[in-house]
PDB file of C-alpha atoms and ligand atoms in Angstrom:
ATOM      1  CA  MET E   4     191.614  39.696 138.635  1.00  0.00           C
ATOM      2  CA  ILE E   5     189.215  36.451 140.309  1.00  0.00           C
ATOM      3  CA  ASP E   6     187.238  35.641 137.483  1.00  0.00           C
ATOM      4  CA  ASN E   7     183.658  34.668 139.024  1.00  0.00           C
ATOM      5  CA  ARG E   8     183.062  31.478 140.308  1.00  0.00           C
ATOM      6  CA  LEU E   9     186.896  32.270 142.213  1.00  0.00           C
ATOM      7  CA  LEU E  10     184.723  35.975 143.370  1.00  0.00           C
ATOM      8  CA  LYS E  11     181.499  34.245 144.644  1.00  0.00           C
ATOM      9  CA  VAL E  12     183.583  31.457 146.267  1.00  0.00           C
ATOM     10  CA  SER E  13     185.657  35.014 147.968  1.00  0.00           C
ATOM     11  CA  GLU E  14     182.397  36.295 149.119  1.00  0.00           C
ATOM     12  CA  TYR E  15     182.430  33.727 152.191  1.00  0.00           C
ATOM     13  CA  ILE E  16     185.481  34.142 153.343  1.00  0.00           C
ATOM     14  CA  ASN E  17     186.282  34.850 156.762  1.00  0.00           C
ATOM     15  CA  GLY E  18     188.396  35.486 160.391  1.00  0.00           C
ATOM     16  CA  ASP E  19     192.501  36.424 160.089  1.00  0.00           C
ATOM     17  CA  THR E  20     193.497  32.613 158.293  1.00  0.00           C
ATOM     18  CA  LEU E  21     193.187  31.088 154.442  1.00  0.00           C
ATOM     19  CA  LEU E  22     194.090  28.234 153.545  1.00  0.00           C
ATOM     20  CA  ASP E  23     193.857  26.978 149.894  1.00  0.00           C
ATOM     21  CA  VAL E  24     194.177  24.017 148.469  1.00  0.00           C
ATOM     22  CA  GLY E  25     194.973  23.816 144.855  1.00  0.00           C
ATOM     23  CA  SER E  26     196.454  27.510 144.859  1.00  0.00           C
ATOM     24  CA  ASP E  27     196.963  26.238 141.272  1.00  0.00           C
ATOM     25  CA  HIS E  28     197.706  30.065 139.973  1.00  0.00           C
ATOM     26  CA  ALA E  29     197.040  31.165 143.874  1.00  0.00           C
ATOM     27  CA  TYR E  30     194.584  34.168 142.317  1.00  0.00           C
ATOM     28  CA  LEU E  31     191.860  33.153 145.204  1.00  0.00           C
ATOM     29  CA  ALA E  32     194.740  33.642 147.862  1.00  0.00           C
ATOM     30  CA  ILE E  33     195.830  37.158 146.724  1.00  0.00           C
ATOM     31  CA  TYR E  34     192.496  38.173 146.002  1.00  0.00           C
ATOM     32  CA  ALA E  35     192.111  37.838 149.570  1.00  0.00           C
ATOM     33  CA  VAL E  36     195.221  39.221 150.684  1.00  0.00           C
ATOM     34  CA  GLN E  37     194.386  42.599 148.545  1.00  0.00           C
ATOM     35  CA  ASN E  38     191.234  42.664 149.248  1.00  0.00           C
ATOM     36  CA  ASP E  39     191.295  42.754 153.439  1.00  0.00           C
ATOM     37  CA  LEU E  40     188.936  39.845 153.533  1.00  0.00           C
ATOM     38  CA  VAL E  41     191.986  37.997 155.218  1.00  0.00           C
ATOM     39  CA  LYS E  42     195.234  38.903 157.611  1.00  0.00           C
ATOM     40  CA  ASN E  43     197.539  35.739 156.397  1.00  0.00           C
ATOM     41  CA  ALA E  44     197.000  32.737 153.242  1.00  0.00           C
ATOM     42  CA  ILE E  45     198.275  29.357 153.209  1.00  0.00           C
ATOM     43  CA  CYS E  46     198.755  28.426 149.660  1.00  0.00           C
ATOM     44  CA  GLY E  47     198.754  24.430 149.205  1.00  0.00           C
ATOM     45  CA  GLU E  48     199.623  22.750 146.110  1.00  0.00           C
ATOM     46  CA  VAL E  49     200.258  18.628 145.342  1.00  0.00           C
ATOM     47  CA  VAL E  50     202.424  19.433 141.863  1.00  0.00           C
ATOM     48  CA  ASN E  51     205.354  20.771 141.224  1.00  0.00           C
ATOM     49  CA  GLY E  52     204.474  23.072 137.999  1.00  0.00           C
ATOM     50  CA  PRO E  53     201.173  24.577 140.358  1.00  0.00           C
ATOM     51  CA  TYR E  54     203.778  25.082 143.737  1.00  0.00           C
ATOM     52  CA  GLU E  55     206.183  27.054 141.236  1.00  0.00           C
ATOM     53  CA  ASN E  56     203.144  29.069 139.929  1.00  0.00           C
ATOM     54  CA  SER E  57     201.645  29.557 142.931  1.00  0.00           C
ATOM     55  CA  LEU E  58     205.424  31.198 144.546  1.00  0.00           C
ATOM     56  CA  LYS E  59     206.448  33.149 141.227  1.00  0.00           C
ATOM     57  CA  ASN E  60     202.581  34.929 141.523  1.00  0.00           C
ATOM     58  CA  VAL E  61     203.017  35.870 144.978  1.00  0.00           C
ATOM     59  CA  ARG E  62     206.512  37.360 144.929  1.00  0.00           C
ATOM     60  CA  LEU E  63     205.040  39.065 141.636  1.00  0.00           C
ATOM     61  CA  ASN E  64     202.583  40.495 144.043  1.00  0.00           C
ATOM     62  CA  MET E  65     205.323  41.403 146.458  1.00  0.00           C
ATOM     63  CA  LEU E  66     203.207  39.428 149.409  1.00  0.00           C
ATOM     64  CA  ASP E  67     206.013  36.947 150.153  1.00  0.00           C
ATOM     65  CA  ASP E  68     205.090  37.638 153.609  1.00  0.00           C
ATOM     66  CA  LYS E  69     201.248  37.108 153.861  1.00  0.00           C
ATOM     67  CA  ILE E  70     201.145  34.101 151.466  1.00  0.00           C
ATOM     68  CA  ASP E  71     203.167  31.048 152.448  1.00  0.00           C
ATOM     69  CA  VAL E  72     202.552  28.575 149.297  1.00  0.00           C
ATOM     70  CA  ARG E  73     203.888  24.736 150.628  1.00  0.00           C
ATOM     71  CA  LEU E  74     204.156  21.706 148.473  1.00  0.00           C
ATOM     72  CA  GLY E  75     202.574  19.228 149.643  1.00  0.00           C
ATOM     73  CA  SER E  76     198.711  16.604 149.622  1.00  0.00           C
ATOM     74  CA  GLY E  77     195.452  18.845 150.601  1.00  0.00           C
ATOM     75  CA  LEU E  78     195.082  19.711 155.141  1.00  0.00           C
ATOM     76  CA  LEU E  79     198.444  17.720 155.061  1.00  0.00           C
ATOM     77  CA  VAL E  80     200.502  20.782 154.250  1.00  0.00           C
ATOM     78  CA  LEU E  81     199.704  22.165 157.711  1.00  0.00           C
ATOM     79  CA  ASP E  82     201.546  22.310 161.248  1.00  0.00           C
ATOM     80  CA  ASN E  83     199.285  22.710 163.796  1.00  0.00           C
ATOM     81  CA  GLU E  84     197.579  25.946 162.540  1.00  0.00           C
ATOM     82  CA  LYS E  85     194.448  27.575 163.364  1.00  0.00           C
ATOM     83  CA  ILE E  86     192.736  27.943 160.260  1.00  0.00           C
ATOM     84  CA  ASP E  87     189.698  30.521 159.439  1.00  0.00           C
ATOM     85  CA  THR E  88     188.679  29.260 156.454  1.00  0.00           C
ATOM     86  CA  ILE E  89     189.943  26.438 154.702  1.00  0.00           C
ATOM     87  CA  THR E  90     188.894  26.415 150.111  1.00  0.00           C
ATOM     88  CA  ILE E  91     189.693  24.381 148.751  1.00  0.00           C
ATOM     89  CA  CYS E  92     187.776  25.269 144.516  1.00  0.00           C
ATOM     90  CA  GLY E  93     188.284  23.741 140.743  1.00  0.00           C
ATOM     91  CA  MET E  94     187.589  20.177 141.051  1.00  0.00           C
ATOM     92  CA  GLY E  95     186.084  16.615 141.557  1.00  0.00           C
ATOM     93  CA  GLY E  96     183.526  16.470 143.696  1.00  0.00           C
ATOM     94  CA  PRO E  97     185.248  12.644 145.096  1.00  0.00           C
ATOM     95  CA  LEU E  98     188.759  14.513 145.004  1.00  0.00           C
ATOM     96  CA  ILE E  99     187.726  17.274 147.262  1.00  0.00           C
ATOM     97  CA  ALA E 100     186.645  15.366 149.645  1.00  0.00           C
ATOM     98  CA  ASP E 101     189.044  12.719 149.961  1.00  0.00           C
ATOM     99  CA  ILE E 102     191.381  16.023 150.456  1.00  0.00           C
ATOM    100  CA  ILE E 103     189.445  16.927 153.639  1.00  0.00           C
ATOM    101  CA  GLU E 104     188.958  12.855 154.995  1.00  0.00           C
ATOM    102  CA  GLU E 105     192.922  12.360 154.409  1.00  0.00           C
ATOM    103  CA  GLY E 106     193.353  15.316 156.436  1.00  0.00           C
ATOM    104  CA  PHE E 107     190.784  16.325 158.614  1.00  0.00           C
ATOM    105  CA  VAL E 108     193.282  15.201 161.767  1.00  0.00           C
ATOM    106  CA  LYS E 109     195.760  17.670 160.640  1.00  0.00           C
ATOM    107  CA  LEU E 110     192.494  20.796 162.394  1.00  0.00           C
ATOM    108  CA  ILE E 111     193.196  22.387 165.678  1.00  0.00           C
ATOM    109  CA  ASN E 112     190.416  23.811 165.589  1.00  0.00           C
ATOM    110  CA  LYS E 113     186.718  23.752 163.014  1.00  0.00           C
ATOM    111  CA  PRO E 114     187.533  26.597 160.556  1.00  0.00           C
ATOM    112  CA  ARG E 115     184.873  27.066 157.300  1.00  0.00           C
ATOM    113  CA  PHE E 116     184.811  24.832 154.456  1.00  0.00           C
ATOM    114  CA  ILE E 117     184.195  26.829 151.215  1.00  0.00           C
ATOM    115  CA  LEU E 118     184.188  23.779 148.528  1.00  0.00           C
ATOM    116  CA  SER E 119     183.894  24.439 144.942  1.00  0.00           C
ATOM    117  CA  ALA E 120     183.306  21.709 142.623  1.00  0.00           C
ATOM    118  CA  ASN E 121     182.156  20.625 138.859  1.00  0.00           C
ATOM    119  CA  THR E 122     180.820  17.206 139.441  1.00  0.00           C
ATOM    120  CA  PHE E 123     178.771  15.464 141.749  1.00  0.00           C
ATOM    121  CA  ALA E 124     179.768  17.039 145.311  1.00  0.00           C
ATOM    122  CA  GLU E 125     177.050  14.181 147.332  1.00  0.00           C
ATOM    123  CA  PRO E 126     179.852  13.426 148.445  1.00  0.00           C
ATOM    124  CA  ILE E 127     181.700  16.629 150.028  1.00  0.00           C
ATOM    125  CA  ARG E 128     178.619  17.457 152.074  1.00  0.00           C
ATOM    126  CA  ARG E 129     178.330  13.494 153.145  1.00  0.00           C
ATOM    127  CA  VAL E 130     182.225  13.665 154.895  1.00  0.00           C
ATOM    128  CA  LEU E 131     182.526  17.464 156.899  1.00  0.00           C
ATOM    129  CA  VAL E 132     178.826  16.087 157.937  1.00  0.00           C
ATOM    130  CA  ASN E 133     180.061  12.935 159.272  1.00  0.00           C
ATOM    131  CA  ARG E 134     181.910  15.629 160.703  1.00  0.00           C
ATOM    132  CA  GLY E 135     179.789  17.526 162.163  1.00  0.00           C
ATOM    133  CA  TYR E 136     179.643  20.131 160.361  1.00  0.00           C
ATOM    134  CA  HIS E 137     176.551  21.735 158.307  1.00  0.00           C
ATOM    135  CA  VAL E 138     175.216  23.842 154.920  1.00  0.00           C
ATOM    136  CA  VAL E 139     175.180  27.690 155.794  1.00  0.00           C
ATOM    137  CA  ASP E 140     174.951  28.027 151.974  1.00  0.00           C
ATOM    138  CA  GLU E 141     175.428  27.092 147.771  1.00  0.00           C
ATOM    139  CA  THR E 142     174.740  28.820 144.623  1.00  0.00           C
ATOM    140  CA  ILE E 143     176.276  27.174 141.568  1.00  0.00           C
ATOM    141  CA  VAL E 144     178.009  29.846 138.810  1.00  0.00           C
ATOM    142  CA  LYS E 145     178.800  28.623 135.516  1.00  0.00           C
ATOM    143  CA  ASP E 146     182.022  28.687 133.856  1.00  0.00           C
ATOM    144  CA  GLU E 147     180.329  30.619 129.717  1.00  0.00           C
ATOM    145  CA  LYS E 148     184.146  29.778 128.504  1.00  0.00           C
ATOM    146  CA  LYS E 149     184.131  26.201 129.689  1.00  0.00           C
ATOM    147  CA  GLU E 150     181.172  25.062 129.247  1.00  0.00           C
ATOM    148  CA  LEU E 151     181.107  24.142 133.470  1.00  0.00           C
ATOM    149  CA  TYR E 152     178.380  24.278 136.006  1.00  0.00           C
ATOM    150  CA  TYR E 153     179.942  24.632 139.522  1.00  0.00           C
ATOM    151  CA  GLU E 154     178.542  24.063 142.435  1.00  0.00           C
ATOM    152  CA  THR E 155     179.415  26.061 145.817  1.00  0.00           C
ATOM    153  CA  ILE E 156     179.344  24.614 149.543  1.00  0.00           C
ATOM    154  CA  VAL E 157     179.392  26.265 152.457  1.00  0.00           C
ATOM    155  CA  MET E 158     179.895  25.116 155.724  1.00  0.00           C
ATOM    156  CA  ASP E 159     180.761  25.312 158.772  1.00  0.00           C
ATOM    157  CA  TYR E 160     180.630  23.319 161.814  1.00  0.00           C
ATOM    158  CA  GLY E 161     177.697  22.443 164.249  1.00  0.00           C
ATOM    159  CA  LYS E 162     175.335  19.837 163.966  1.00  0.00           C
ATOM    160  CA  GLU E 163     171.846  19.204 161.020  1.00  0.00           C
ATOM    161  CA  GLU E 164     169.659  16.280 159.727  1.00  0.00           C
ATOM    162  CA  TYR E 165     169.399  15.749 156.193  1.00  0.00           C
ATOM    163  CA  SER E 166     167.980  13.757 153.540  1.00  0.00           C
ATOM    164  CA  GLU E 167     169.106  11.595 151.104  1.00  0.00           C
ATOM    165  CA  GLU E 168     167.656  13.764 148.707  1.00  0.00           C
ATOM    166  CA  GLU E 169     169.733  17.297 150.232  1.00  0.00           C
ATOM    167  CA  PHE E 170     173.126  15.060 150.756  1.00  0.00           C
ATOM    168  CA  TYR E 171     171.979  14.185 146.857  1.00  0.00           C
ATOM    169  CA  PHE E 172     171.346  17.859 145.744  1.00  0.00           C
ATOM    170  CA  GLY E 173     172.439  19.866 148.074  1.00  0.00           C
ATOM    171  CA  PRO E 174     169.486  21.569 150.852  1.00  0.00           C
ATOM    172  CA  ILE E 175     170.338  24.793 150.257  1.00  0.00           C
ATOM    173  CA  ASN E 176     169.643  24.494 146.330  1.00  0.00           C
ATOM    174  CA  LEU E 177     166.378  22.449 146.954  1.00  0.00           C
ATOM    175  CA  GLU E 178     165.422  25.230 149.244  1.00  0.00           C
ATOM    176  CA  LYS E 179     166.219  28.113 146.878  1.00  0.00           C
ATOM    177  CA  ARG E 180     165.207  27.001 143.417  1.00  0.00           C
ATOM    178  CA  SER E 181     167.453  29.153 141.439  1.00  0.00           C
ATOM    179  CA  GLU E 182     167.725  29.833 138.299  1.00  0.00           C
ATOM    180  CA  MET E 183     171.046  27.757 137.569  1.00  0.00           C
ATOM    181  CA  PHE E 184     170.049  25.205 139.429  1.00  0.00           C
ATOM    182  CA  LEU E 185     167.089  24.142 137.581  1.00  0.00           C
ATOM    183  CA  GLU E 186     169.618  25.397 134.597  1.00  0.00           C
ATOM    184  CA  ARG E 187     172.199  22.240 135.535  1.00  0.00           C
ATOM    185  CA  LEU E 188     169.267  19.623 136.162  1.00  0.00           C
ATOM    186  CA  ASN E 189     167.608  20.604 133.224  1.00  0.00           C
ATOM    187  CA  GLY E 190     171.141  19.982 131.662  1.00  0.00           C
ATOM    188  CA  GLU E 191     171.631  16.815 132.713  1.00  0.00           C
ATOM    189  CA  ALA E 192     168.056  15.708 132.086  1.00  0.00           C
ATOM    190  CA  GLU E 193     167.921  16.474 128.669  1.00  0.00           C
ATOM    191  CA  HIS E 194     171.158  14.626 128.556  1.00  0.00           C
ATOM    192  CA  LEU E 195     169.889  11.139 130.358  1.00  0.00           C
ATOM    193  CA  ASN E 196     166.594  11.409 128.193  1.00  0.00           C
ATOM    194  CA  THR E 197     169.045  11.607 125.440  1.00  0.00           C
ATOM    195  CA  VAL E 198     171.667   8.850 126.159  1.00  0.00           C
ATOM    196  CA  ILE E 199     168.664   6.672 127.768  1.00  0.00           C
ATOM    197  CA  GLU E 200     166.708   6.698 124.521  1.00  0.00           C
ATOM    198  CA  THR E 201     169.200   5.988 122.865  1.00  0.00           C
ATOM    199  CA  ILE E 202     170.114   2.442 125.125  1.00  0.00           C
ATOM    200  CA  ASN E 203     166.995   1.920 124.462  1.00  0.00           C
ATOM    201  CA  ASN E 204     166.451   1.413 120.241  1.00  0.00           C
ATOM    202  CA  LYS E 205     169.528   1.304 119.363  1.00  0.00           C
ATOM    203  CA  SER E 206     171.696  -1.659 122.548  1.00  0.00           C
ATOM    204  CA  LYS E 207     171.025  -4.734 123.067  1.00  0.00           C
ATOM    205  CA  ASN E 208     173.622  -4.388 126.131  1.00  0.00           C
ATOM    206  CA  LYS E 209     171.380  -2.874 129.033  1.00  0.00           C
ATOM    207  CA  SER E 210     173.662  -2.407 132.022  1.00  0.00           C
ATOM    208  CA  GLY E 211     173.876   0.280 133.870  1.00  0.00           C
ATOM    209  CA  LEU E 212     170.295   1.896 131.901  1.00  0.00           C
ATOM    210  CA  ASP E 213     168.599   1.452 136.033  1.00  0.00           C
ATOM    211  CA  VAL E 214     171.497   3.576 137.436  1.00  0.00           C
ATOM    212  CA  LEU E 215     170.398   6.359 134.440  1.00  0.00           C
ATOM    213  CA  GLU E 216     166.622   5.644 135.268  1.00  0.00           C
ATOM    214  CA  SER E 217     167.112   6.741 139.166  1.00  0.00           C
ATOM    215  CA  ARG E 218     169.156   9.254 138.296  1.00  0.00           C
ATOM    216  CA  TYR E 219     166.808  11.169 135.687  1.00  0.00           C
ATOM    217  CA  LYS E 220     163.799  10.270 138.131  1.00  0.00           C
ATOM    218  CA  ARG E 221     165.193  11.048 140.869  1.00  0.00           C
ATOM    219  CA  ILE E 222     165.749  14.999 139.192  1.00  0.00           C
ATOM    220  CA  LYS E 223     162.577  14.519 137.239  1.00  0.00           C
ATOM    221  CA  ALA E 224     161.278  14.901 140.334  1.00  0.00           C
ATOM    222  CA  VAL E 225     163.351  18.252 142.385  1.00  0.00           C
ATOM    223  CA  LEU E 226     161.884  19.607 138.593  1.00  0.00           C
ATOM    224  CA  ASP E 227     158.970  18.524 138.653  1.00  0.00           C
ATOM    225  CA  ASN E 228     159.158  20.022 142.854  1.00  0.00           C
ATOM    226  CA  GLU E 229     157.820  16.499 143.941  1.00  0.00           C
ATOM    227  CA  ASN E 230     160.312  16.823 146.392  1.00  0.00           C
TER     228      ASN E 230
HETATM  229  N1  SAM W 324     191.415  25.788 143.079  1.00  0.00           N
HETATM  230  C1  SAM W 324     192.002  26.748 141.489  1.00  0.00           C
HETATM  231  C2  SAM W 324     191.010  27.079 140.915  1.00  0.00           C
HETATM  232  O1  SAM W 324     190.382  26.650 141.778  1.00  0.00           O
HETATM  233  O2  SAM W 324     191.147  27.825 140.123  1.00  0.00           O
HETATM  234  C3  SAM W 324     192.315  25.368 140.436  1.00  0.00           C
HETATM  235  C4  SAM W 324     192.399  24.107 140.448  1.00  0.00           C
HETATM  236  S1  SAM W 324     193.042  23.192 139.058  1.00  0.00           S
HETATM  237  C5  SAM W 324     192.086  22.709 138.542  1.00  0.00           C
HETATM  238  C6  SAM W 324     193.451  21.832 140.862  1.00  0.00           C
HETATM  239  C7  SAM W 324     194.362  22.267 142.337  1.00  0.00           C
HETATM  240  O3  SAM W 324     194.549  21.399 142.393  1.00  0.00           O
HETATM  241  C8  SAM W 324     195.695  21.818 140.702  1.00  0.00           C
HETATM  242  O4  SAM W 324     197.068  22.467 140.611  1.00  0.00           O
HETATM  243  C9  SAM W 324     196.646  20.102 141.437  1.00  0.00           C
HETATM  244  O5  SAM W 324     197.527  20.650 141.428  1.00  0.00           O
HETATM  245  C10 SAM W 324     195.765  20.529 142.660  1.00  0.00           C
HETATM  246  N2  SAM W 324     195.420  19.646 143.423  1.00  0.00           N
HETATM  247  C11 SAM W 324     195.487  17.998 143.390  1.00  0.00           C
HETATM  248  N3  SAM W 324     194.895  17.854 143.975  1.00  0.00           N
HETATM  249  C12 SAM W 324     195.327  17.768 144.986  1.00  0.00           C
HETATM  250  C13 SAM W 324     196.098  17.758 146.378  1.00  0.00           C
HETATM  251  N4  SAM W 324     195.885  16.990 147.064  1.00  0.00           N
HETATM  252  N5  SAM W 324     196.156  18.464 147.333  1.00  0.00           N
HETATM  253  C14 SAM W 324     196.342  20.350 147.094  1.00  0.00           C
HETATM  254  N6  SAM W 324     195.895  20.894 145.256  1.00  0.00           N
HETATM  255  C15 SAM W 324     195.868  19.737 144.571  1.00  0.00           C
END
């Protein structure tokens, strides 16, 4: 069974064919096929160990005819195929954005993207908005074991304009102000405040302080609902 984070991602999958980039264990693709969310899937892995792991799990579930496991980077594993949903999960925002940028040229249609980042999701929104996409939903899920927040962003083709704050925090996050979104921001504000106070009180080297203070102010403005 997949965890809460991937379960949330699976709720947004649509169409017949899924490409899961960075499949690792292939659990998401296996779940999607077994639960008839898609007819077939491609798993892409750039590292040998997880690639073998994905192959093994697909075989164990007797899904070789429905899930094709490929070794390669990001969207570059595609070979002139129409894909309905692309998932890229469990990585940092900048890496996910780089993967999309690197392989976007391989797409022959406009699939839905479901991206689940464990850090800094702003570059994901920027790279896909630059390609004519817009945000259709955003959700924050907490992995209690790893004490990490995952931001899931769902993007479909279609143009929309965003403010700097919407790129930074997420347009739907700002609109919904979910409990998890505010919890994550509160945690980050507390952490930043402690670091800023420590630098101010104990450190002679103040480099980087302005960046931390600016981020703290942006977060406080959202928490105080000034946007
Ligand atoms: N997607 C799974 C999940 O969310 O549970 C696995 C996440 S795991 C932390 C990240 C996986 O992405 C690793 O198996 C890694 O090898 C793979 N990966 C990293 N960069 C990649 C790339 N450019 N193309 C394909 N896979 C990549």
